[in-house]
């Protein structure tokens, strides 16, 4: 097996809104390039990339799949094309980020009827972060309602005039089989048998004006790339040489000044062969990329890691999955040097040594052993002991940490309880593995509410993870809303709360007796205890017990079992018994006196209020602001950024459980929000009595 040369590698992410045809296109590419010998279909559940059971059941990609194929370029070289087919649904955006982080080019699919969708926008936005070359593919041109012109218009509207049409369809709709390529100035006519073959024809007369117009626009977009070319273009018309055009396309894509648009029908496999030619000829190879920025493990100073095949081996893990019968499988890209099976590297995140036992080239669930992986290439490795997504493995003599993938913050949090008591520990460890596979899924135990909380990108994300836990580990859980960490406090002063604890039943008795003054404190001042006993009516040695008794109640609450905050308690009187008084007795007396006093001091429940920022397209203003008020939200401010509206508001935490799901449905998926804790505030009276009633019911049932 000959190892590929890095200059012949192309790393591609296929991205776009859910349902735009990414998995179908991937299938077409594998088929025309001879990697597979049949064209699978999403509907039939037999595609190479959607091979997990949950993906077949839902007919939707959930995981990104790592694939590769080879393609003979026009210059006779064999290109190795690594493809990552990503899920389009918003909940799985972490998968797209990690794919874009390690690939050089993004193919963004746009449905020729639906135009720009939220997944198109978010995909494009992420390519900004990783500076990918971008090619837009207008897909489903074989559908009756396909509208190429309108689709291109909306692509331009959203992503600017760097968008340049390379192809337009001759006969969109049911009989679609031909496009005009305005770079080559040829008509490409495709066979419709799924093999993707095509022949070149002259452009028919009636289509020439349109072809010329697009050609001019394309060449102008290329010329803009370079001042010299620009001058030549305007002085001599559009007569740039082929070399100049080639150079302009490459540089334009590399500098993100040119986003070419191609025409395809993924399921009919129209447009894939010429697309692969274009990818081979014009998109960046790993050697064209600027050096990666990293750092030494013990320093924050940036260092450059050049894509040098003779450099020290450095790999970056962008994804881990654990598969039945295989165990943990890690996917990585080599950023420097080359790695062979059996090589030892160091994981700079934990200092541990890792052996790359076996290296694999991946095609969905199929894998082939590879003896060596060179700089720029992507591969899989099994059985790393202690390495996960976002870790860099490098040689001992040249330790390096590469920039991590930035994963989005969670949108939604739920609480879970094991269906079978006794499974708790095993579930905790399963959840931990699931987090390592998918860093956008988080697990946390909240000691205050005694709940295990899981967080993620949305309801579907969390459901998918829980289904995976069930099918892989056979654990089931019940899902509930997280408990709200309420607080209790008082509004009035009680001058004398008294309790006498007295017990005389055989042997030594118990005796403790206190008088407390209970006062509210300013919010945030906390608890204050004053010992104002005179004449030793409560002996000094029992005062710490009094304070202990108070702390117990502060922690366990009086009204609803929540923490008590911001009260001042003064111990000013009491009495004791020479024989029977002890610490326990005073602890009990103090806590009972406090509870009595607390209930008489106009007690209230406080709830956490969050600062929330919501960003969404302005046309949803009415719906979003209306929804905020139904959540007892207070709008504090509004701002406009272009076509986006931002509302700054405060919403009680207890009203935010389904907010991410609701916001998405109100804004067609375009809205997002961020939140952070602000302060505690009184719960309105009618809600307070409900909370108390619920607490008492729960307590009675327990
Ligand atoms: N008519 C037509 N249907 C397509 C085309 N591409 C994809 N589809 C269909 O659109 C649906 C979603 O396709 P899929 O490849 O799963 O999209 P993904 O979510 O982007 O991966 C499936 O039912 C496909 O058969 C196309 O070019 N033409
Ligand atoms: Mg898919």
XYZ file of C-alpha atoms and ligand atoms in Angstrom, residues 14-27 41-43 47 49-50 59-61 85-89 109 111 138-144 176 264-270, ligand 1:
73
model
C -20.343 18.149 3.966
C -22.675 20.442 5.833
C -25.967 22.337 5.555
C -29.483 22.196 6.965
C -30.991 18.833 7.925
C -32.572 17.130 4.915
C -30.664 19.162 2.311
C -29.097 15.971 0.918
C -25.687 15.657 2.592
C -25.837 11.936 3.229
C -27.202 11.298 -0.260
C -24.382 13.333 -1.803
C -21.817 11.443 0.262
C -23.298 8.212 -1.057
C -30.565 5.523 -0.165
C -31.434 7.285 3.080
C -35.009 5.974 2.825
C -26.169 4.411 3.195
C -22.612 7.106 6.505
C -25.901 6.668 8.396
C -33.694 8.512 8.582
C -31.457 11.306 9.771
C -27.757 11.696 10.531
C -20.739 13.800 6.508
C -22.283 15.831 9.325
C -25.748 15.890 10.870
C -27.783 18.979 9.968
C -30.090 19.167 12.921
C -25.754 22.181 0.566
C -32.162 22.928 -1.019
C -27.651 23.917 -4.894
C -29.249 20.496 -4.501
C -32.503 18.741 -5.457
C -32.577 20.461 -8.843
C -34.514 17.439 -10.101
C -37.498 18.409 -7.967
C -40.546 19.924 -9.613
C -33.082 17.713 -14.928
C -26.372 18.977 -8.183
C -29.011 16.372 -7.704
C -27.616 14.179 -4.957
C -30.055 11.307 -5.303
C -29.746 11.194 -9.121
C -25.986 11.588 -8.747
C -25.884 14.513 -11.124
N -35.545 14.611 -5.239
C -34.430 14.680 -4.526
N -34.428 14.278 -3.260
C -33.269 14.359 -2.577
C -32.086 14.835 -3.161
N -31.108 14.796 -2.231
C -31.659 14.299 -1.118
N -32.966 14.035 -1.325
C -33.895 13.479 -0.333
O -33.955 14.350 0.780
C -34.046 13.608 1.987
C -32.905 13.962 2.894
O -31.702 13.527 2.344
P -30.412 13.245 3.194
O -29.330 12.868 2.273
O -30.713 12.354 4.344
O -30.165 14.719 3.761
P -29.184 15.191 4.945
O -30.046 15.336 6.159
O -28.671 16.517 4.477
O -28.121 14.158 5.081
C -34.033 12.151 1.603
O -35.363 11.732 1.539
C -33.410 12.159 0.215
O -33.862 11.102 -0.574
C -32.113 15.242 -4.529
O -31.153 15.672 -5.120
N -33.321 15.143 -5.155
